[in-house]
Amino acid sequence: MRRTVLALSASVAIVLSFAIASASSSAAPAPSAHGFTLTGVVAGGVTSAEFGQPLTFVFSEKNTGTTSQTVDLVLESLSHATVASIGCVEPGGAEINPDGQDCEPGFLSHAQTASIVLNTTITGTSGNVAARLCLSNEGTGVVGPCETLTVHLS
């Protein structure tokens, strides 16, 4: 009986840990002061890569506010990699050229999304490749949210 209770308790603890971890990882991003959220992914779900390999990051902004606004996607830093190319994706899917290393998609209405596709080549041999991007409203000066994505170098 005691072994059954212990086994049942351990099973419940494992299930609860998984449920809490799943809920935490799927939580929606918090909106910023200017009503935009920022999400980022490494293309293909890459978690580990090597020197010389291509690596693509995709960051997307979404207007969660009630008014149409223009908020830029600004590449703040990139470590252990160089930029090979950048594409800016407007609402509706049209790709435009960046302004340097930044994307200025223009005004986004409520619920519209714009993205930056950052294609890089890995230059490091140890540590992590890290890409940091922030949203920036040129009109108000509000910066944020920011997000950093990392990939381990093996």
mmCIF file of C-alpha atoms in Angstrom:
data_model
loop_
_atom_site.group_PDB
_atom_site.id
_atom_site.type_symbol
_atom_site.label_atom_id
_atom_site.label_comp_id
_atom_site.label_asym_id
_atom_site.label_seq_id
_atom_site.Cartn_x
_atom_site.Cartn_y
_atom_site.Cartn_z
ATOM 1 C CA MET A 1 0.000 0.000 0.000
ATOM 2 C CA ARG A 2 2.794 2.415 0.947
ATOM 3 C CA ARG A 3 4.556 1.732 -2.413
ATOM 4 C CA THR A 4 1.336 2.407 -4.302
ATOM 5 C CA VAL A 5 0.850 5.746 -2.535
ATOM 6 C CA LEU A 6 4.472 6.733 -3.201
ATOM 7 C CA ALA A 7 4.220 5.733 -6.876
ATOM 8 C CA LEU A 8 0.924 7.613 -7.251
ATOM 9 C CA SER A 9 2.396 10.709 -5.554
ATOM 10 C CA ALA A 10 5.422 10.637 -7.848
ATOM 11 C CA SER A 11 3.185 10.296 -10.916
ATOM 12 C CA VAL A 12 1.036 13.245 -9.846
ATOM 13 C CA ALA A 13 4.154 15.366 -9.225
ATOM 14 C CA ILE A 14 5.498 14.578 -12.699
ATOM 15 C CA VAL A 15 2.168 15.371 -14.389
ATOM 16 C CA LEU A 16 1.814 18.651 -12.443
ATOM 17 C CA SER A 17 5.386 19.668 -13.312
ATOM 18 C CA PHE A 18 4.725 19.022 -17.003
ATOM 19 C CA ALA A 19 1.418 20.918 -16.916
ATOM 20 C CA ILE A 20 2.992 23.942 -15.216
ATOM 21 C CA ALA A 21 5.950 23.953 -17.635
ATOM 22 C CA SER A 22 3.617 23.682 -20.642
ATOM 23 C CA ALA A 23 1.418 26.502 -19.376
ATOM 24 C CA SER A 24 4.455 28.725 -18.771
ATOM 25 C CA SER A 25 5.984 28.133 -22.189
ATOM 26 C CA SER A 26 2.740 28.806 -24.055
ATOM 27 C CA ALA A 27 1.898 32.010 -22.219
ATOM 28 C CA ALA A 28 1.136 34.930 -24.503
ATOM 29 C CA PRO A 29 3.761 37.655 -24.735
ATOM 30 C CA ALA A 30 3.018 40.724 -22.640
ATOM 31 C CA PRO A 31 2.016 43.813 -24.612
ATOM 32 C CA SER A 32 4.318 46.802 -24.401
ATOM 33 C CA ALA A 33 3.458 50.347 -23.388
ATOM 34 C CA HIS A 34 2.612 51.144 -27.010
ATOM 35 C CA GLY A 35 0.288 48.160 -27.545
ATOM 36 C CA PHE A 36 2.569 45.794 -29.456
ATOM 37 C CA THR A 37 3.792 42.292 -28.644
ATOM 38 C CA LEU A 38 7.037 40.748 -29.868
ATOM 39 C CA THR A 39 7.674 37.065 -30.486
ATOM 40 C CA GLY A 40 10.699 35.324 -31.931
ATOM 41 C CA VAL A 41 11.652 31.895 -33.211
ATOM 42 C CA VAL A 42 14.714 30.232 -34.639
ATOM 43 C CA ALA A 43 13.721 28.815 -38.030
ATOM 44 C CA GLY A 44 13.381 25.056 -38.020
ATOM 45 C CA GLY A 45 13.553 24.906 -34.233
ATOM 46 C CA VAL A 46 17.377 24.790 -34.348
ATOM 47 C CA THR A 47 18.880 24.584 -30.850
ATOM 48 C CA SER A 48 22.492 23.736 -31.699
ATOM 49 C CA ALA A 49 24.689 24.560 -34.708
ATOM 50 C CA GLU A 50 28.302 24.780 -35.879
ATOM 51 C CA PHE A 51 30.749 27.300 -37.339
ATOM 52 C CA GLY A 52 29.950 28.326 -40.919
ATOM 53 C CA GLN A 53 26.363 27.093 -40.925
ATOM 54 C CA PRO A 54 23.435 29.327 -41.894
ATOM 55 C CA LEU A 55 21.006 30.249 -39.120
ATOM 56 C CA THR A 56 17.724 32.134 -39.482
ATOM 57 C CA PHE A 57 15.831 34.088 -36.827
ATOM 58 C CA VAL A 58 12.287 35.377 -37.284
ATOM 59 C CA PHE A 59 10.897 38.105 -35.013
ATOM 60 C CA SER A 60 7.287 39.277 -35.345
ATOM 61 C CA GLU A 61 5.457 42.279 -33.934
ATOM 62 C CA LYS A 62 1.693 42.367 -33.494
ATOM 63 C CA ASN A 63 -0.429 45.422 -32.826
ATOM 64 C CA THR A 64 -2.568 44.529 -29.812
ATOM 65 C CA GLY A 65 -3.590 48.133 -29.241
ATOM 66 C CA THR A 66 -6.719 49.898 -30.394
ATOM 67 C CA THR A 67 -5.093 52.420 -32.755
ATOM 68 C CA SER A 68 -3.024 52.148 -35.912
ATOM 69 C CA GLN A 69 0.655 52.784 -35.131
ATOM 70 C CA THR A 70 4.092 52.465 -36.673
ATOM 71 C CA VAL A 71 6.651 50.544 -34.624
ATOM 72 C CA ASP A 72 10.013 49.477 -36.074
ATOM 73 C CA LEU A 73 11.769 46.147 -35.567
ATOM 74 C CA VAL A 74 15.348 47.058 -34.583
ATOM 75 C CA LEU A 75 18.243 44.577 -34.489
ATOM 76 C CA GLU A 76 20.077 45.605 -31.305
ATOM 77 C CA SER A 77 22.873 43.030 -31.368
ATOM 78 C CA LEU A 78 24.104 39.814 -32.934
ATOM 79 C CA SER A 79 26.939 37.766 -31.459
ATOM 80 C CA HIS A 80 29.004 34.927 -32.945
ATOM 81 C CA ALA A 81 27.378 35.403 -36.373
ATOM 82 C CA THR A 82 27.254 37.851 -39.260
ATOM 83 C CA VAL A 83 24.179 39.077 -41.113
ATOM 84 C CA ALA A 84 23.849 37.421 -44.523
ATOM 85 C CA SER A 85 20.529 39.093 -45.413
ATOM 86 C CA ILE A 86 17.467 40.679 -43.871
ATOM 87 C CA GLY A 87 13.915 40.602 -45.149
ATOM 88 C CA CYS A 88 11.027 42.656 -43.803
ATOM 89 C CA VAL A 89 7.571 41.157 -44.127
ATOM 90 C CA GLU A 90 4.592 43.501 -44.119
ATOM 91 C CA PRO A 91 1.030 42.594 -43.153
ATOM 92 C CA GLY A 92 -0.341 40.605 -46.067
ATOM 93 C CA GLY A 93 2.989 38.882 -46.746
ATOM 94 C CA ALA A 94 4.846 41.309 -49.025
ATOM 95 C CA GLU A 95 8.588 41.381 -48.424
ATOM 96 C CA ILE A 96 10.367 44.742 -48.487
ATOM 97 C CA ASN A 97 13.996 45.768 -48.060
ATOM 98 C CA PRO A 98 15.254 46.770 -44.616
ATOM 99 C CA ASP A 99 16.453 50.213 -43.622
ATOM 100 C CA GLY A 100 19.991 49.149 -42.697
ATOM 101 C CA GLN A 101 19.450 46.356 -40.175
ATOM 102 C CA ASP A 102 15.986 47.571 -39.133
ATOM 103 C CA CYS A 103 12.519 46.966 -40.526
ATOM 104 C CA GLU A 104 10.081 49.850 -40.828
ATOM 105 C CA PRO A 105 6.818 48.211 -41.921
ATOM 106 C CA GLY A 106 4.712 51.370 -41.636
ATOM 107 C CA PHE A 107 1.378 51.648 -39.844
ATOM 108 C CA LEU A 108 -0.129 48.452 -38.465
ATOM 109 C CA SER A 109 -3.802 48.349 -37.572
ATOM 110 C CA HIS A 110 -5.152 46.377 -34.611
ATOM 111 C CA ALA A 111 -4.241 42.653 -34.894
ATOM 112 C CA GLN A 112 -1.891 43.145 -37.858
ATOM 113 C CA THR A 113 1.551 41.523 -37.784
ATOM 114 C CA ALA A 114 4.878 42.405 -39.415
ATOM 115 C CA SER A 115 8.132 40.449 -39.247
ATOM 116 C CA ILE A 116 11.874 40.593 -39.757
ATOM 117 C CA VAL A 117 13.652 37.543 -41.203
ATOM 118 C CA LEU A 118 17.294 37.615 -40.163
ATOM 119 C CA ASN A 119 19.529 35.235 -42.132
ATOM 120 C CA THR A 120 22.957 34.809 -40.543
ATOM 121 C CA THR A 121 26.142 32.828 -40.936
ATOM 122 C CA ILE A 122 27.755 31.465 -37.779
ATOM 123 C CA THR A 123 31.255 32.834 -37.104
ATOM 124 C CA GLY A 124 31.790 31.519 -33.568
ATOM 125 C CA THR A 125 33.079 28.133 -32.455
ATOM 126 C CA SER A 126 31.943 28.082 -28.818
ATOM 127 C CA GLY A 127 29.287 29.660 -26.640
ATOM 128 C CA ASN A 128 26.006 30.819 -28.159
ATOM 129 C CA VAL A 129 24.816 32.733 -31.166
ATOM 130 C CA ALA A 130 22.544 35.450 -29.772
ATOM 131 C CA ALA A 131 20.235 37.760 -31.709
ATOM 132 C CA ARG A 132 18.592 40.612 -29.763
ATOM 133 C CA LEU A 133 15.773 42.623 -31.286
ATOM 134 C CA CYS A 134 13.662 45.436 -29.837
ATOM 135 C CA LEU A 135 10.585 47.282 -30.984
ATOM 136 C CA SER A 136 11.000 51.041 -31.312
ATOM 137 C CA ASN A 137 8.394 53.736 -31.859
ATOM 138 C CA GLU A 138 10.211 56.642 -33.507
ATOM 139 C CA GLY A 139 7.300 58.989 -32.848
ATOM 140 C CA THR A 140 7.029 58.467 -29.096
ATOM 141 C CA GLY A 141 10.535 57.235 -28.308
ATOM 142 C CA VAL A 142 9.151 54.109 -26.599
ATOM 143 C CA VAL A 143 11.517 51.136 -26.905
ATOM 144 C CA GLY A 144 10.441 47.601 -26.054
ATOM 145 C CA PRO A 145 9.614 44.923 -25.636
ATOM 146 C CA CYS A 146 12.896 43.260 -26.556
ATOM 147 C CA GLU A 147 13.670 39.601 -27.109
ATOM 148 C CA THR A 148 16.922 37.648 -27.332
ATOM 149 C CA LEU A 149 17.099 34.296 -29.094
ATOM 150 C CA THR A 150 20.087 31.998 -28.600
ATOM 151 C CA VAL A 151 21.472 28.897 -30.283
ATOM 152 C CA HIS A 152 24.213 26.819 -28.678
ATOM 153 C CA LEU A 153 27.413 26.355 -30.674
ATOM 154 C CA SER A 154 28.637 22.791 -30.764
#
